Each structure stands twice: as C-alpha cells, then as structure tokens.
Coordinates of C-alpha atoms in Angstrom, one line a residue:
M1487 CA -8.0 -39.6 30.4
T1488 CA -11.6 -38.9 29.0
E1489 CA -13.8 -37.6 32.0
V1490 CA -16.3 -40.1 33.4
L1491 CA -19.8 -38.5 33.7
D1492 CA -22.6 -39.4 36.3
A1493 CA -25.3 -39.9 33.5
Q1494 CA -27.9 -40.6 35.9
K1495 CA -27.4 -37.2 37.5
A1496 CA -26.4 -35.3 34.4
F1497 CA -29.4 -36.5 31.9
S1498 CA -32.4 -37.3 34.1
G1499 CA -35.0 -34.7 34.9
T1500 CA -35.7 -30.9 33.5
R1501 CA -34.0 -27.8 33.9
E1502 CA -34.8 -24.0 32.8
V1503 CA -35.0 -23.7 29.2
D1504 CA -31.2 -22.8 27.5
P1505 CA -31.5 -19.2 26.4
R1506 CA -30.7 -20.4 23.0
Y1507 CA -33.9 -22.7 22.7
R1508 CA -36.5 -20.4 24.3
L1509 CA -39.9 -20.8 22.8
D1510 CA -42.4 -18.1 22.0
E1511 CA -44.9 -19.4 24.5
A1512 CA -47.8 -17.3 23.5
A1513 CA -47.6 -18.6 20.0
L1514 CA -46.9 -22.2 21.0
L1515 CA -49.9 -22.0 23.2
E1516 CA -52.3 -21.0 20.2
W1517 CA -51.0 -23.8 18.4
L1518 CA -51.7 -26.2 21.1
N1519 CA -55.4 -25.1 21.6
A1520 CA -55.9 -25.4 18.0
N1521 CA -54.3 -28.6 17.4
V1522 CA -53.8 -31.1 20.4
E1523 CA -57.2 -32.7 21.4
G1524 CA -58.1 -31.9 24.9
F1525 CA -55.7 -29.6 25.6
A1526 CA -56.2 -26.8 28.1
G1527 CA -53.8 -24.2 29.4
P1528 CA -52.0 -22.2 30.7
I1529 CA -48.5 -24.0 30.4
E1530 CA -45.1 -24.0 32.3
V1531 CA -42.4 -24.9 30.0
R1532 CA -39.2 -27.1 31.0
Q1533 CA -36.1 -28.3 29.2
F1534 CA -35.0 -32.0 29.7
K1535 CA -31.6 -32.6 30.6
G1536 CA -31.0 -35.6 28.2
G1537 CA -31.1 -35.1 24.5
Q1538 CA -28.0 -33.7 22.6
S1539 CA -29.6 -33.6 19.1
N1540 CA -33.1 -32.1 19.2
P1541 CA -34.0 -29.9 22.2
T1542 CA -36.9 -31.8 24.3
Y1543 CA -39.2 -29.8 26.6
E1544 CA -41.9 -30.8 29.1
L1545 CA -45.2 -28.6 28.9
V1546 CA -46.7 -28.8 32.1
T1547 CA -50.6 -27.9 32.5
P1548 CA -53.0 -27.9 35.4
S1549 CA -54.2 -31.4 34.2
R1550 CA -51.5 -33.2 32.6
S1551 CA -47.9 -32.8 31.0
Y1552 CA -46.7 -32.9 27.5
V1553 CA -43.4 -33.4 25.7
L1554 CA -42.5 -31.4 22.5
R1555 CA -39.5 -32.3 20.4
R1556 CA -38.3 -30.0 17.9
K1557 CA -35.5 -29.4 15.5
P1558 CA -32.9 -27.0 16.8
P1559 CA -32.4 -23.5 15.0
G1560 CA -29.6 -22.8 13.0
T1561 CA -27.0 -24.3 10.3
L1562 CA -27.8 -28.0 10.3
L1563 CA -26.3 -31.2 8.4
A1564 CA -28.7 -32.6 5.8
S1565 CA -31.1 -35.1 6.9
A1566 CA -30.6 -34.5 10.7
H1567 CA -33.0 -33.9 13.2
A1568 CA -35.9 -35.3 11.4
V1569 CA -38.6 -34.9 13.8
D1570 CA -41.3 -35.1 11.3
R1571 CA -40.2 -38.7 10.4
E1572 CA -40.3 -39.2 14.4
F1573 CA -43.7 -38.2 14.4
A1574 CA -44.7 -40.5 11.4
V1575 CA -42.9 -43.5 12.9
I1576 CA -44.5 -43.2 16.3
S1577 CA -47.9 -42.6 14.9
A1578 CA -47.6 -45.8 13.0
L1579 CA -46.4 -47.7 16.0
Y1580 CA -48.8 -46.6 18.4
R1581 CA -51.7 -47.7 16.0
Q1582 CA -50.2 -51.1 16.3
G1583 CA -50.1 -51.1 20.2
F1584 CA -46.4 -51.0 20.1
P1585 CA -45.0 -49.1 23.3
V1586 CA -44.6 -45.4 22.1
A1587 CA -46.1 -42.3 23.7
R1588 CA -49.2 -41.1 22.2
P1589 CA -48.5 -38.6 19.4
Y1590 CA -50.7 -35.4 19.3
G1591 CA -49.9 -33.3 16.8
L1592 CA -47.1 -31.9 14.6
C1593 CA -46.6 -28.6 13.4
E1594 CA -44.3 -27.9 10.2
D1595 CA -45.1 -24.1 10.3
E1596 CA -41.4 -22.9 11.4
T1597 CA -43.1 -19.4 12.3
V1598 CA -44.5 -20.8 15.6
I1599 CA -41.4 -21.5 17.4
G1600 CA -38.7 -20.9 14.8
S1601 CA -38.3 -24.7 13.8
I1602 CA -40.9 -27.6 13.1
F1603 CA -41.8 -29.7 16.2
Y1604 CA -44.3 -32.2 17.4
V1605 CA -46.0 -32.9 20.8
M1606 CA -46.8 -36.4 22.3
E1607 CA -47.6 -37.5 25.7
K1608 CA -45.4 -37.5 28.5
V1609 CA -45.0 -41.2 29.8
E1610 CA -44.5 -41.4 33.4
G1611 CA -41.8 -44.5 34.6
R1612 CA -38.3 -45.2 35.2
I1613 CA -35.3 -44.2 32.7
Y1614 CA -31.9 -45.6 33.3
W1615 CA -28.9 -43.9 32.2
D1616 CA -26.4 -46.2 33.8
L1617 CA -26.4 -49.5 32.2
K1618 CA -25.2 -51.1 35.2
L1619 CA -28.4 -50.4 36.8
P1620 CA -27.0 -49.4 40.4
G1621 CA -29.4 -50.2 43.3
L1622 CA -31.3 -53.3 41.7
T1623 CA -31.0 -56.7 42.3
P1624 CA -29.4 -59.2 39.9
E1625 CA -32.6 -60.6 38.9
Q1626 CA -34.0 -57.1 38.4
R1627 CA -30.9 -56.3 36.0
R1628 CA -31.5 -59.5 34.1
E1629 CA -35.1 -58.9 33.7
I1630 CA -34.5 -55.3 32.3
W1631 CA -31.7 -56.4 29.9
F1632 CA -34.2 -59.2 28.5
V1633 CA -36.9 -56.7 28.1
Q1634 CA -34.9 -54.8 26.1
V1635 CA -34.4 -57.5 23.6
D1636 CA -38.0 -58.5 24.0
T1637 CA -39.3 -55.3 22.8
L1638 CA -36.7 -54.8 19.9
A1639 CA -37.6 -58.3 18.7
A1640 CA -41.5 -56.8 18.9
L1641 CA -40.6 -54.0 16.7
H1642 CA -38.6 -56.1 14.3
R1643 CA -41.5 -58.8 13.9
L1644 CA -43.7 -55.9 12.3
D1645 CA -43.7 -55.9 8.8
P1646 CA -43.4 -52.3 7.5
Q1647 CA -45.6 -52.6 4.5
V1648 CA -48.6 -54.1 6.7
I1649 CA -48.2 -50.9 9.3
G1650 CA -48.3 -48.2 6.5
L1651 CA -44.3 -47.8 6.7
G1652 CA -43.4 -49.0 3.5
D1653 CA -42.1 -46.0 2.1
Y1654 CA -40.4 -45.0 5.3
G1655 CA -36.6 -45.8 3.9
K1656 CA -35.1 -47.0 0.7
P1657 CA -35.4 -50.7 0.3
G1658 CA -32.1 -52.9 0.2
N1659 CA -28.4 -52.0 0.6
Y1660 CA -28.9 -50.9 4.0
F1661 CA -25.2 -51.1 5.6
A1662 CA -23.8 -49.6 2.2
R1663 CA -26.0 -47.0 2.4
Q1664 CA -25.4 -46.3 6.2
V1665 CA -21.6 -46.3 6.1
A1666 CA -21.7 -43.8 3.2
R1667 CA -24.2 -41.6 5.1
W1668 CA -22.0 -41.6 8.4
S1669 CA -18.8 -41.4 6.2
K1670 CA -20.4 -38.2 4.8
Q1671 CA -21.6 -36.7 7.8
Y1672 CA -18.4 -37.4 9.6
R1673 CA -16.5 -35.6 7.0
A1674 CA -18.8 -32.7 7.0
S1675 CA -18.3 -32.5 10.9
E1676 CA -14.4 -33.2 10.8
T1677 CA -12.6 -31.1 13.2
V1678 CA -9.2 -33.0 13.5
A1679 CA -7.7 -35.9 11.6
V1680 CA -8.7 -39.4 13.0
P1681 CA -6.7 -42.1 11.1
E1682 CA -9.0 -44.7 12.5
M1683 CA -11.9 -43.2 11.1
D1684 CA -10.0 -43.0 7.7
R1685 CA -9.3 -46.9 7.7
L1686 CA -12.9 -47.6 8.8
M1687 CA -14.4 -45.9 5.7
E1688 CA -12.1 -47.9 3.7
F1689 CA -12.8 -51.5 5.4
L1690 CA -16.4 -51.2 6.3
P1691 CA -17.8 -50.7 2.5
A1692 CA -15.3 -53.5 1.2
T1693 CA -16.5 -56.3 3.7
L1694 CA -20.4 -55.6 4.0
P1695 CA -22.3 -58.4 5.7
P1696 CA -25.4 -60.6 4.2
E1697 CA -28.2 -58.5 3.7
G1698 CA -31.1 -59.2 6.3
P1699 CA -34.9 -58.6 6.0
S1700 CA -36.2 -54.9 6.0
R1701 CA -37.8 -54.0 9.0
I1702 CA -38.0 -50.8 11.2
V1703 CA -34.8 -50.1 12.4
H1704 CA -34.8 -47.5 15.6
G1705 CA -31.3 -46.6 15.0
D1706 CA -30.4 -45.5 18.6
W1707 CA -31.7 -48.7 20.8
R1708 CA -30.4 -48.1 24.2
L1709 CA -31.7 -48.5 27.6
D1710 CA -32.0 -44.4 28.2
N1711 CA -34.1 -44.3 25.2
M1712 CA -36.8 -46.6 26.9
I1713 CA -39.4 -45.6 29.7
L1714 CA -40.0 -48.4 31.9
H1715 CA -42.9 -49.4 34.1
P1716 CA -42.5 -47.9 37.3
T1717 CA -42.1 -51.4 39.2
E1718 CA -42.2 -54.0 36.4
P1719 CA -39.9 -54.8 33.6
R1720 CA -41.9 -53.9 31.2
V1721 CA -41.2 -50.9 28.4
Q1722 CA -43.8 -48.2 28.7
A1723 CA -42.3 -46.2 25.4
V1724 CA -39.5 -46.4 23.4
L1725 CA -38.3 -42.7 22.5
D1726 CA -36.0 -40.7 20.3
W1727 CA -36.9 -42.2 16.7
E1728 CA -35.2 -39.5 15.1
L1729 CA -32.5 -42.1 13.2
S1730 CA -35.3 -44.5 12.6
T1731 CA -35.8 -46.0 8.9
L1732 CA -36.2 -49.2 7.1
G1733 CA -33.1 -51.4 7.2
D1734 CA -31.5 -54.6 8.4
P1735 CA -32.8 -55.3 12.0
M1736 CA -29.2 -56.3 13.0
A1737 CA -28.1 -52.8 13.0
D1738 CA -30.5 -52.3 15.9
F1739 CA -29.6 -55.4 17.8
S1740 CA -25.7 -55.0 17.2
Y1741 CA -26.0 -51.2 18.6
L1742 CA -27.4 -52.8 21.9
L1743 CA -24.4 -55.0 22.3
I1744 CA -21.9 -52.1 21.6
A1745 CA -22.5 -51.5 25.7
Y1746 CA -19.9 -54.7 26.3
A1747 CA -17.7 -53.4 23.7
I1748 CA -17.6 -49.6 24.1
P1749 CA -14.2 -48.3 26.0
A1750 CA -14.3 -48.6 29.8
E1751 CA -13.4 -45.0 30.3
L1752 CA -16.5 -43.9 28.4
R1753 CA -20.1 -43.1 30.1
N1754 CA -22.5 -46.3 30.0
G1755 CA -20.1 -49.2 29.0
L1756 CA -20.0 -52.7 30.5
N1757 CA -16.7 -53.3 29.2
G1758 CA -14.6 -54.6 32.3
A1759 CA -17.6 -54.9 34.4
D1760 CA -18.6 -58.0 36.2
I1761 CA -21.6 -58.7 34.3
E1762 CA -22.2 -62.0 35.9
G1763 CA -22.1 -60.8 39.6
L1764 CA -24.4 -57.8 38.6
G1765 CA -27.0 -60.3 36.9
I1766 CA -26.5 -58.7 33.4
P1767 CA -26.8 -61.5 30.8
S1768 CA -24.1 -62.2 28.5
I1769 CA -23.8 -61.3 24.6
E1770 CA -24.4 -65.2 23.8
A1771 CA -27.7 -65.1 26.0
L1772 CA -29.1 -61.9 24.4
A1773 CA -28.2 -63.2 21.0
D1774 CA -30.1 -66.5 21.9
R1775 CA -33.1 -64.8 23.2
Y1776 CA -33.2 -62.3 20.2
G1777 CA -33.0 -65.2 17.8
K1778 CA -35.8 -67.1 19.3
A1779 CA -38.2 -64.0 19.9
T1780 CA -37.8 -63.3 15.9
G1781 CA -37.7 -66.8 14.7
W1782 CA -34.4 -66.0 12.7
G1783 CA -31.7 -67.8 14.8
T1784 CA -28.9 -66.6 16.4
P1785 CA -27.1 -63.4 14.9
G1786 CA -23.7 -63.8 13.2
N1787 CA -21.0 -61.3 11.9
L1788 CA -20.8 -59.7 15.3
E1789 CA -17.5 -58.3 14.8
W1790 CA -18.2 -56.6 11.8
L1791 CA -21.4 -55.4 13.4
L1792 CA -19.9 -54.1 16.6
S1793 CA -16.9 -52.3 14.3
Y1794 CA -19.7 -50.6 12.2
N1795 CA -21.7 -49.5 15.3
L1796 CA -18.7 -48.0 17.0
F1797 CA -17.7 -46.1 13.8
R1798 CA -21.4 -45.1 13.4
L1799 CA -21.5 -43.7 17.1
A1800 CA -18.3 -42.1 16.6
A1801 CA -19.6 -40.2 13.6
I1802 CA -22.3 -39.1 15.6
C1803 CA -20.2 -38.0 18.3
Q1804 CA -18.1 -36.1 15.7
G1805 CA -21.3 -34.5 14.6
I1806 CA -21.9 -33.3 17.8
A1807 CA -18.3 -31.6 17.9
G1808 CA -19.2 -30.1 14.3
R1809 CA -22.2 -28.5 16.5
V1810 CA -20.0 -27.4 19.2
R1811 CA -17.8 -25.6 16.6
D1812 CA -20.9 -24.1 14.9
G1813 CA -22.7 -23.1 18.1
T1814 CA -25.7 -25.2 17.6
A1815 CA -25.2 -28.2 20.2
A1816 CA -28.4 -28.4 22.3
S1817 CA -26.6 -30.0 25.3
E1818 CA -24.1 -28.7 28.0
H1819 CA -22.6 -32.1 28.0
A1820 CA -21.8 -32.0 24.1
R1821 CA -18.1 -31.0 24.3
L1822 CA -18.0 -34.3 26.5
M1823 CA -19.5 -36.1 23.8
A1824 CA -17.3 -35.0 21.2
A1825 CA -14.2 -36.1 23.4
Q1826 CA -15.1 -39.6 22.8
V1827 CA -14.5 -39.7 19.2
K1828 CA -11.1 -41.2 19.3
P1829 CA -11.6 -43.9 21.9
L1830 CA -14.5 -44.8 19.8
S1831 CA -12.8 -45.1 16.6
D1832 CA -10.0 -46.8 18.3
A1833 CA -12.4 -49.6 19.8
A1834 CA -14.0 -49.8 16.0
W1835 CA -10.9 -50.5 14.6
K1836 CA -9.9 -53.2 17.0
Y1837 CA -12.9 -55.0 16.1
A1838 CA -12.3 -54.5 12.4
V1839 CA -9.2 -56.2 12.9
K1840 CA -11.3 -59.3 14.4
A1841 CA -13.6 -59.2 11.6
G1842 CA -10.5 -59.6 9.5
A1843 CA -9.1 -56.2 8.4

C-alpha cells in the first residue's frame, strides 16, 4: 500500500535550506537592495517545506518578509520550472486586483544565485493541505470549498487580451497540446513501464472534447496553492503559477474536481469520505456554482476531463520520479510523490472507460 502522508505537518512552514539549494546570500542581498522597492536588510533565509518543483524561500528582514521562487539548478525538462512566466502572470493579475502576492522583481541573471528567480511579498493567512479540512465546522468547510470555485470563476472571467496576457500561450487546440506535452514529458522521465499510461496516451488524443473559450489557466488549482484570510472564507493570494498558460478553463475546473476521484490511499483525496457529513459540497454543487459564476452553464464531459487530469497528474509525478533519478528533486517527499504514478494512472484509465474507452 502507498504510504499515507500527513500533508499539513509535512508541508507547512519552513526549514533549514537544503544544502543543494543554498543561496549566495551576499550576492542576493546586493540584488535585493538594488531591485526591490523599500527593501532593507539584513536577511535570514529559510526554505519552505512545500514545493516539489521550484525551491521556494522565505527571506526575513527586520521589517517584513518576502518570498523567493527560483528555478532549480541542474538538468531540467524543457519548458519546466518557468519562474519568469510565473512572474509575468502574477504581475498582470496583481494589476487587476486579482488575489496574488505583490511581485517585486525578476532576476534573469543566473550568476546571482545560480538560476533565475523572482521575489514577491509574503502573504499571511491560512494554507490547508488536507482537503477534508480537519478542525473546521461543516459550514466553514462548505464556504472554503465554494470560495475556491468563486475565485477560479473570477480568474476565468478575465479576458487575457484585455489585461495584457494575449500572448501568454498559444491559441486553440489546448487539450490536444496538453496531452502531447504531458505525454512527451512522461516519456522523458519514464523509469518503469506503466501500461495504463500507454493506453491513455492513445485514448485521450483520439477523444478530445469540444473546445472552450481561451482563458488564463492556472494549471494547478488546488486548496494548498491558496492563502486564505486568517478568519474569513476569502482567498488572499493564489500561489504557484508555474504551469499557467492560456487554454480551456475546463482544465482548471476539472482539476479541482480530481479531489473526488483521486485514489483513497493517496494524500488529499475525498474518494470514500463522508463529504455530506463533512459539509463539503458535491461535484454537482460545485459545477452548478461555477456555471452560474461564469455564465457558461454547468460543465459537461467530466469523465474525460477527470481522466485527462489524473493522467496529467501521473505524468507530473513521473517527472518528479525522473528528478529523483537525476538528483534534482527539490522535496524530501519527492520519492513519495513518484510512487503515486501507478495508482493515478489506474484511476485515470477507469474514468477513460467511463468516457467510452
């Protein structure tokens, strides 16, 4: 059986910086003084426990704290770890009043700390890693699940052309391109044969759903990528825009729903949970709320979309497995993530069968 992780304990807070990802603090301090408005050192550097992909640090100064996101050093997959794209999208969204951290500066000079990075404000609030939201009342859980959908709908209502992100991604054929991308990245990181992944790489591109409007797609829309207000059911900041692009908004919405489909033995799943007793809305309730908030009506093709998203998540986990193999994985829990490839691909194939495979 796959080991179950206490995600809240494992990923909350900071730790000493991993020796592989230590920063040249003198060079960083010089850059911060020159490029971050209002910055005043000295700094204490800590590494956040969460974030398997891009190492993320807390920079503590006497007056405030900042967050630094960097591309990891070493051999990397093509197009992965695009922190410059993260900086571009949060800059555009911040100007629109969408809940993201204030961006302070991007450094594309790899000689400063060994890879490109950007700095943003540290937003205070709650981050929940356990989707069952232990310790909250049913009403509080319901409100938090609905605010995820409301914030996602607000993102998808934004017209990329209007806010300066019209060239943030390629137009059209989103799911076709995504299936091809994750298939390619899976093959580049493949360590053992997984028959279900082979079947999915045949089924998904042959059964693509109708194309939706082009919108900003976050790419990893889930609860632990949001900082909630300390006491209110309100999103203060959406984090981790590394996988964002222009595409079909159904990709984001259905990715949120895989919490209900992910195998029960894996972390952060609702499969088998008493969601009614917990106060967590049903898939149908979330779909209805999203459809009304966007004005697009209740989403369809959910079986295909869930199959696609489980496949995509399996490919992401396989990428982590590849980085374990290559010695570039940023998280001590990367091996645990890599072990999820087989159960995720099994679940993805089951939904593919429901979708007609």
